[in-house]
Amino acid sequence: MWTRIAHPGHFLRWTQPAMPWLAGLSGLLLVIGLYLTWFVVPPDYQQGETVRIMYIHVPAAWLGVFFYGAMAISAVGTLVWRHPLADVAQRAAAPIGAAFTLICLVTGSLWGKPMWGTYWVWDARLTSMLVLFLIYCGIIALWRTIEDPNRAARAIAILTLVGAVNLPIIKFSVNWWSTLHQPASIMRMGGSSIDPSMLYPLLEMILAFTLLGVTQHLYAMRTEILRRRVRALTLREAERLDAGPVPGRDLPMEHAPIGRVVEGL
């Protein structure tokens, strides 16, 4: 069942009607979250109005880590099962994860200036997030460097799994080292340390950002599948012109294969 659903053709069909609903719902949740952030959440007794930056910073940080975790799972699918959608999912996730990680770094710097007196310190949490962003950039650059799709898929899957060692460092850096960054305040033993008047809007923003990120990822996957099909049809047409017409060789676009991993994409 899951193999059929995850087939690129089936994936395009079952995601098509869902995309407008996902986009609309994520937009609605984002508008509600921004309203709560700017007009409902009270100023913090220490941070003042600066605390509102956290309602962008925290969801962006979560999604930066989330999408890299999704890429690591996809990398396993590419190397072990050679699943046709694994490389597509990984490639589609990289720019989105990089964008959210960059938003996290920028908003964190904007928050750090009034609170720490500087835009940047080589804190363990900040540095590990910067490393994550650089890994994202390296993966994106490697995709553009290697022309052979199969070699690129395997090389990037290996690089992604190697880079996944940074994820627990990001998570536990505030516990392993003495850092300026505050420790976990939402998911921790004994419950959240954030007042409910601030916690619930933050959770709503995390939900809105997550749904927005997932929607973007599905759109990017659909675009990548279609791009690879166009490439496959272009190569097939070039071969046909070189070899001459072959009866039954031309297929409609919806039947164009995308290969086991990336072959023929």
CSV table of C-alpha atoms in Angstrom, one decimal:
chain,number,residue,atom,x,y,z
A,1,MET,CA,0.0,0.0,0.0
A,2,TRP,CA,2.7,2.5,1.0
A,3,THR,CA,4.7,1.6,-2.0
A,4,ARG,CA,1.8,2.5,-4.3
A,5,ILE,CA,1.1,5.7,-2.4
A,6,ALA,CA,4.7,6.7,-2.6
A,7,HIS,CA,5.0,6.0,-6.3
A,8,PRO,CA,5.7,9.4,-8.0
A,9,GLY,CA,2.7,9.2,-10.2
A,10,HIS,CA,0.4,8.4,-7.2
A,11,PHE,CA,2.1,11.0,-5.2
A,12,LEU,CA,1.3,13.7,-7.8
A,13,ARG,CA,-2.3,12.5,-7.9
A,14,TRP,CA,-3.1,12.4,-4.2
A,15,THR,CA,-1.2,15.6,-3.4
A,16,GLN,CA,-2.8,17.7,-6.1
A,17,PRO,CA,-6.2,18.2,-4.5
A,18,ALA,CA,-4.7,18.7,-1.0
A,19,MET,CA,-2.3,21.5,-2.0
A,20,PRO,CA,-4.8,24.4,-2.0
A,21,TRP,CA,-6.3,23.3,1.3
A,22,LEU,CA,-2.8,22.9,2.9
A,23,ALA,CA,-1.8,26.3,1.6
A,24,GLY,CA,-5.0,28.0,2.8
A,25,LEU,CA,-4.8,26.4,6.2
A,26,SER,CA,-1.1,27.2,6.7
A,27,GLY,CA,-1.8,30.8,5.7
A,28,LEU,CA,-4.7,31.1,8.0
A,29,LEU,CA,-2.7,29.7,11.0
A,30,LEU,CA,0.1,32.0,10.2
A,31,VAL,CA,-2.1,35.1,10.1
A,32,ILE,CA,-3.7,34.0,13.5
A,33,GLY,CA,-0.2,33.4,14.9
A,34,LEU,CA,1.1,36.8,13.8
A,35,TYR,CA,-1.9,38.5,15.3
A,36,LEU,CA,-1.4,36.7,18.6
A,37,THR,CA,2.3,37.6,18.5
A,38,TRP,CA,1.9,41.3,17.9
A,39,PHE,CA,-1.4,42.1,19.7
A,40,VAL,CA,-2.1,39.5,22.3
A,41,VAL,CA,1.2,38.3,23.8
A,42,PRO,CA,2.2,40.5,26.7
A,43,PRO,CA,5.8,42.0,26.9
A,44,ASP,CA,8.2,39.9,28.9
A,45,TYR,CA,9.2,41.3,32.2
A,46,GLN,CA,12.9,41.1,31.3
A,47,GLN,CA,13.0,41.1,27.5
A,48,GLY,CA,10.2,43.5,26.9
A,49,GLU,CA,8.9,43.8,23.4
A,50,THR,CA,12.0,41.9,22.1
A,51,VAL,CA,10.4,38.7,23.2
A,52,ARG,CA,8.2,38.8,20.1
A,53,ILE,CA,11.2,37.9,17.9
A,54,MET,CA,11.1,34.5,19.6
A,55,TYR,CA,7.8,33.7,17.9
A,56,ILE,CA,9.7,33.7,14.6
A,57,HIS,CA,13.0,32.4,15.9
A,58,VAL,CA,11.8,29.3,17.7
A,59,PRO,CA,9.6,27.9,14.9
A,60,ALA,CA,12.3,28.6,12.3
A,61,ALA,CA,14.9,26.8,14.5
A,62,TRP,CA,12.6,23.9,14.9
A,63,LEU,CA,12.0,23.6,11.1
A,64,GLY,CA,15.7,23.9,10.3
A,65,VAL,CA,16.4,20.9,12.4
A,66,PHE,CA,13.2,19.1,11.3
A,67,PHE,CA,13.9,19.3,7.6
A,68,TYR,CA,17.5,18.0,8.1
A,69,GLY,CA,16.1,15.1,10.0
A,70,ALA,CA,13.7,14.4,7.2
A,71,MET,CA,16.6,14.6,4.8
A,72,ALA,CA,18.5,12.1,6.8
A,73,ILE,CA,15.6,9.7,6.7
A,74,SER,CA,15.3,10.2,3.0
A,75,ALA,CA,19.1,9.5,2.6
A,76,VAL,CA,18.6,6.1,4.2
A,77,GLY,CA,15.8,5.5,1.7
A,78,THR,CA,18.1,6.4,-1.1
A,79,LEU,CA,21.0,4.2,0.0
A,80,VAL,CA,19.2,1.2,1.4
A,81,TRP,CA,15.9,0.9,-0.4
A,82,ARG,CA,16.7,3.1,-3.5
A,83,HIS,CA,13.2,4.4,-3.2
A,84,PRO,CA,12.1,6.6,-6.1
A,85,LEU,CA,10.8,9.4,-3.9
A,86,ALA,CA,13.6,9.4,-1.4
A,87,ASP,CA,16.1,11.5,-3.4
A,88,VAL,CA,13.2,13.8,-4.6
A,89,ALA,CA,12.2,14.4,-1.0
A,90,GLN,CA,15.8,15.1,0.1
A,91,ARG,CA,16.5,17.5,-2.7
A,92,ALA,CA,13.2,19.4,-2.2
A,93,ALA,CA,13.9,19.7,1.6
A,94,ALA,CA,17.4,21.2,1.4
A,95,PRO,CA,16.6,24.8,0.3
A,96,ILE,CA,13.6,25.0,2.6
A,97,GLY,CA,15.6,23.8,5.6
A,98,ALA,CA,18.4,26.2,4.7
A,99,ALA,CA,16.0,29.1,4.5
A,100,PHE,CA,14.5,28.4,7.9
A,101,THR,CA,17.9,27.9,9.4
A,102,LEU,CA,19.0,31.3,8.0
A,103,ILE,CA,15.8,32.9,9.5
A,104,CYS,CA,16.7,31.3,12.8
A,105,LEU,CA,20.3,32.8,12.7
A,106,VAL,CA,19.1,36.2,11.6
A,107,THR,CA,16.3,36.5,14.2
A,108,GLY,CA,18.6,35.1,16.9
A,109,SER,CA,21.2,37.8,16.1
A,110,LEU,CA,18.5,40.5,16.2
A,111,TRP,CA,17.4,39.3,19.6
A,112,GLY,CA,21.0,38.9,20.8
A,113,LYS,CA,21.9,42.6,20.2
A,114,PRO,CA,19.6,44.1,22.9
A,115,MET,CA,19.8,41.1,25.2
A,116,TRP,CA,23.5,40.2,25.0
A,117,GLY,CA,24.9,43.4,23.7
A,118,THR,CA,26.2,41.8,20.5
A,119,TYR,CA,24.8,40.3,17.3
A,120,TRP,CA,26.9,37.2,17.6
A,121,VAL,CA,28.9,35.1,20.0
A,122,TRP,CA,30.6,31.8,19.4
A,123,ASP,CA,28.1,30.0,21.7
A,124,ALA,CA,27.7,26.3,21.3
A,125,ARG,CA,24.0,26.5,20.2
A,126,LEU,CA,24.6,29.4,17.8
A,127,THR,CA,27.7,27.7,16.3
A,128,SER,CA,26.1,24.4,15.8
A,129,MET,CA,23.1,26.1,14.0
A,130,LEU,CA,25.6,27.9,11.8
A,131,VAL,CA,27.3,24.6,11.0
A,132,LEU,CA,23.8,23.2,10.1
A,133,PHE,CA,23.3,26.1,7.7
A,134,LEU,CA,26.7,25.5,6.1
A,135,ILE,CA,25.9,21.8,5.7
A,136,TYR,CA,22.7,22.8,3.9
A,137,CYS,CA,24.7,25.1,1.6
A,138,GLY,CA,27.2,22.4,0.9
A,139,ILE,CA,24.6,19.9,0.0
A,140,ILE,CA,22.8,22.3,-2.3
A,141,ALA,CA,26.1,23.2,-3.9
A,142,LEU,CA,27.1,19.5,-4.4
A,143,TRP,CA,23.8,18.9,-6.2
A,144,ARG,CA,24.7,21.6,-8.7
A,145,THR,CA,28.3,20.3,-9.1
A,146,ILE,CA,27.7,16.6,-9.8
A,147,GLU,CA,26.0,16.2,-13.2
A,148,ASP,CA,25.3,12.5,-13.0
A,149,PRO,CA,22.0,12.2,-11.0
A,150,ASN,CA,22.8,8.7,-9.6
A,151,ARG,CA,26.2,9.7,-8.4
A,152,ALA,CA,24.8,12.9,-6.9
A,153,ALA,CA,22.1,11.0,-5.1
A,154,ARG,CA,24.5,8.6,-3.4
A,155,ALA,CA,27.1,11.2,-2.6
A,156,ILE,CA,24.6,13.6,-1.1
A,157,ALA,CA,22.9,10.8,0.9
A,158,ILE,CA,26.2,9.9,2.5
A,159,LEU,CA,27.0,13.6,3.2
A,160,THR,CA,23.6,14.1,4.7
A,161,LEU,CA,24.0,11.1,7.1
A,162,VAL,CA,27.5,12.3,8.1
A,163,GLY,CA,26.1,15.8,8.8
A,164,ALA,CA,23.3,14.3,10.9
A,165,VAL,CA,25.7,14.0,13.8
A,166,ASN,CA,25.2,17.7,14.3
A,167,LEU,CA,21.5,17.3,15.2
A,168,PRO,CA,22.1,15.9,18.8
A,169,ILE,CA,24.8,18.5,19.2
A,170,ILE,CA,22.3,21.3,18.5
A,171,LYS,CA,19.7,19.7,20.8
A,172,PHE,CA,22.0,19.1,23.8
A,173,SER,CA,24.6,21.8,23.4
A,174,VAL,CA,22.9,23.9,26.1
A,175,ASN,CA,23.2,20.9,28.5
A,176,TRP,CA,26.7,19.8,27.6
A,177,TRP,CA,28.4,23.2,27.6
A,178,SER,CA,28.1,26.4,29.5
A,179,THR,CA,26.3,28.7,27.0
A,180,LEU,CA,24.6,32.0,26.8
A,181,HIS,CA,21.7,30.4,25.1
A,182,GLN,CA,18.8,29.6,27.4
A,183,PRO,CA,18.1,25.9,28.1
A,184,ALA,CA,15.0,24.1,26.9
A,185,SER,CA,11.9,25.9,28.1
A,186,ILE,CA,9.1,24.1,26.2
A,187,MET,CA,9.8,20.4,26.3
A,188,ARG,CA,11.6,19.7,29.5
A,189,MET,CA,11.1,17.6,32.7
A,190,GLY,CA,8.6,19.2,35.0
A,191,GLY,CA,6.7,21.0,32.2
A,192,SER,CA,7.2,24.2,30.3
A,193,SER,CA,8.7,27.2,32.1
A,194,ILE,CA,6.9,29.6,29.9
A,195,ASP,CA,3.7,31.3,31.1
A,196,PRO,CA,0.6,30.1,29.3
A,197,SER,CA,-0.2,33.5,27.9
A,198,MET,CA,3.1,33.3,26.0
A,199,LEU,CA,3.3,29.5,25.5
A,200,TYR,CA,0.0,28.9,23.6
A,201,PRO,CA,0.7,31.6,21.0
A,202,LEU,CA,4.2,30.2,20.6
A,203,LEU,CA,2.8,26.7,20.0
A,204,GLU,CA,0.4,28.1,17.5
A,205,MET,CA,3.2,29.7,15.6
A,206,ILE,CA,5.2,26.5,15.7
A,207,LEU,CA,2.2,24.6,14.2
A,208,ALA,CA,1.7,27.3,11.6
A,209,PHE,CA,5.3,27.3,10.5
A,210,THR,CA,5.4,23.5,10.5
A,211,LEU,CA,2.3,23.3,8.2
A,212,LEU,CA,3.8,26.0,6.0
A,213,GLY,CA,7.0,24.1,5.7
A,214,VAL,CA,5.4,20.8,4.9
A,215,THR,CA,3.2,22.6,2.3
A,216,GLN,CA,6.3,24.1,0.7
A,217,HIS,CA,8.0,20.7,0.8
A,218,LEU,CA,5.2,19.0,-1.0
A,219,TYR,CA,5.1,21.8,-3.6
A,220,ALA,CA,8.8,21.5,-4.1
A,221,MET,CA,8.6,17.7,-4.4
A,222,ARG,CA,5.9,18.0,-7.1
A,223,THR,CA,8.0,20.5,-9.0
A,224,GLU,CA,11.1,18.3,-8.8
A,225,ILE,CA,9.2,15.3,-10.1
A,226,LEU,CA,7.8,17.2,-13.0
A,227,ARG,CA,11.3,18.7,-13.7
A,228,ARG,CA,12.8,15.3,-13.8
A,229,ARG,CA,10.1,14.0,-16.1
A,230,VAL,CA,10.6,16.9,-18.5
A,231,ARG,CA,14.3,16.0,-18.4
A,232,ALA,CA,13.6,12.4,-19.1
A,233,LEU,CA,11.3,13.2,-22.0
A,234,THR,CA,13.9,15.7,-23.4
A,235,LEU,CA,16.6,13.0,-23.3
A,236,ARG,CA,14.2,10.5,-24.9
A,237,GLU,CA,13.3,12.9,-27.6
A,238,ALA,CA,17.0,13.6,-28.3
A,239,GLU,CA,17.6,9.8,-28.6
A,240,ARG,CA,14.6,9.4,-30.9
A,241,LEU,CA,15.9,12.1,-33.2
A,242,ASP,CA,19.3,10.5,-33.3
A,243,ALA,CA,18.0,7.0,-33.8
A,244,GLY,CA,14.9,7.8,-35.9
A,245,PRO,CA,11.3,7.1,-35.1
A,246,VAL,CA,10.4,3.9,-33.2
A,247,PRO,CA,6.8,2.8,-33.0
A,248,GLY,CA,5.3,3.0,-29.6
A,249,ARG,CA,8.3,4.7,-28.1
A,250,ASP,CA,6.7,8.1,-27.3
A,251,LEU,CA,4.7,8.1,-24.1
A,252,PRO,CA,2.4,10.8,-22.6
A,253,MET,CA,4.0,12.8,-19.9
A,254,GLU,CA,2.0,11.3,-17.1
A,255,HIS,CA,3.4,7.8,-18.0
A,256,ALA,CA,7.0,9.0,-18.1
A,257,PRO,CA,9.1,7.0,-15.6
A,258,ILE,CA,11.3,8.7,-13.0
A,259,GLY,CA,13.4,5.6,-12.4
A,260,ARG,CA,14.2,3.7,-9.2
A,261,VAL,CA,16.1,6.5,-7.7
A,262,VAL,CA,17.0,9.2,-10.2
A,263,GLU,CA,17.7,7.2,-13.3
A,264,GLY,CA,15.9,8.7,-16.2
A,265,LEU,CA,14.7,11.7,-14.3
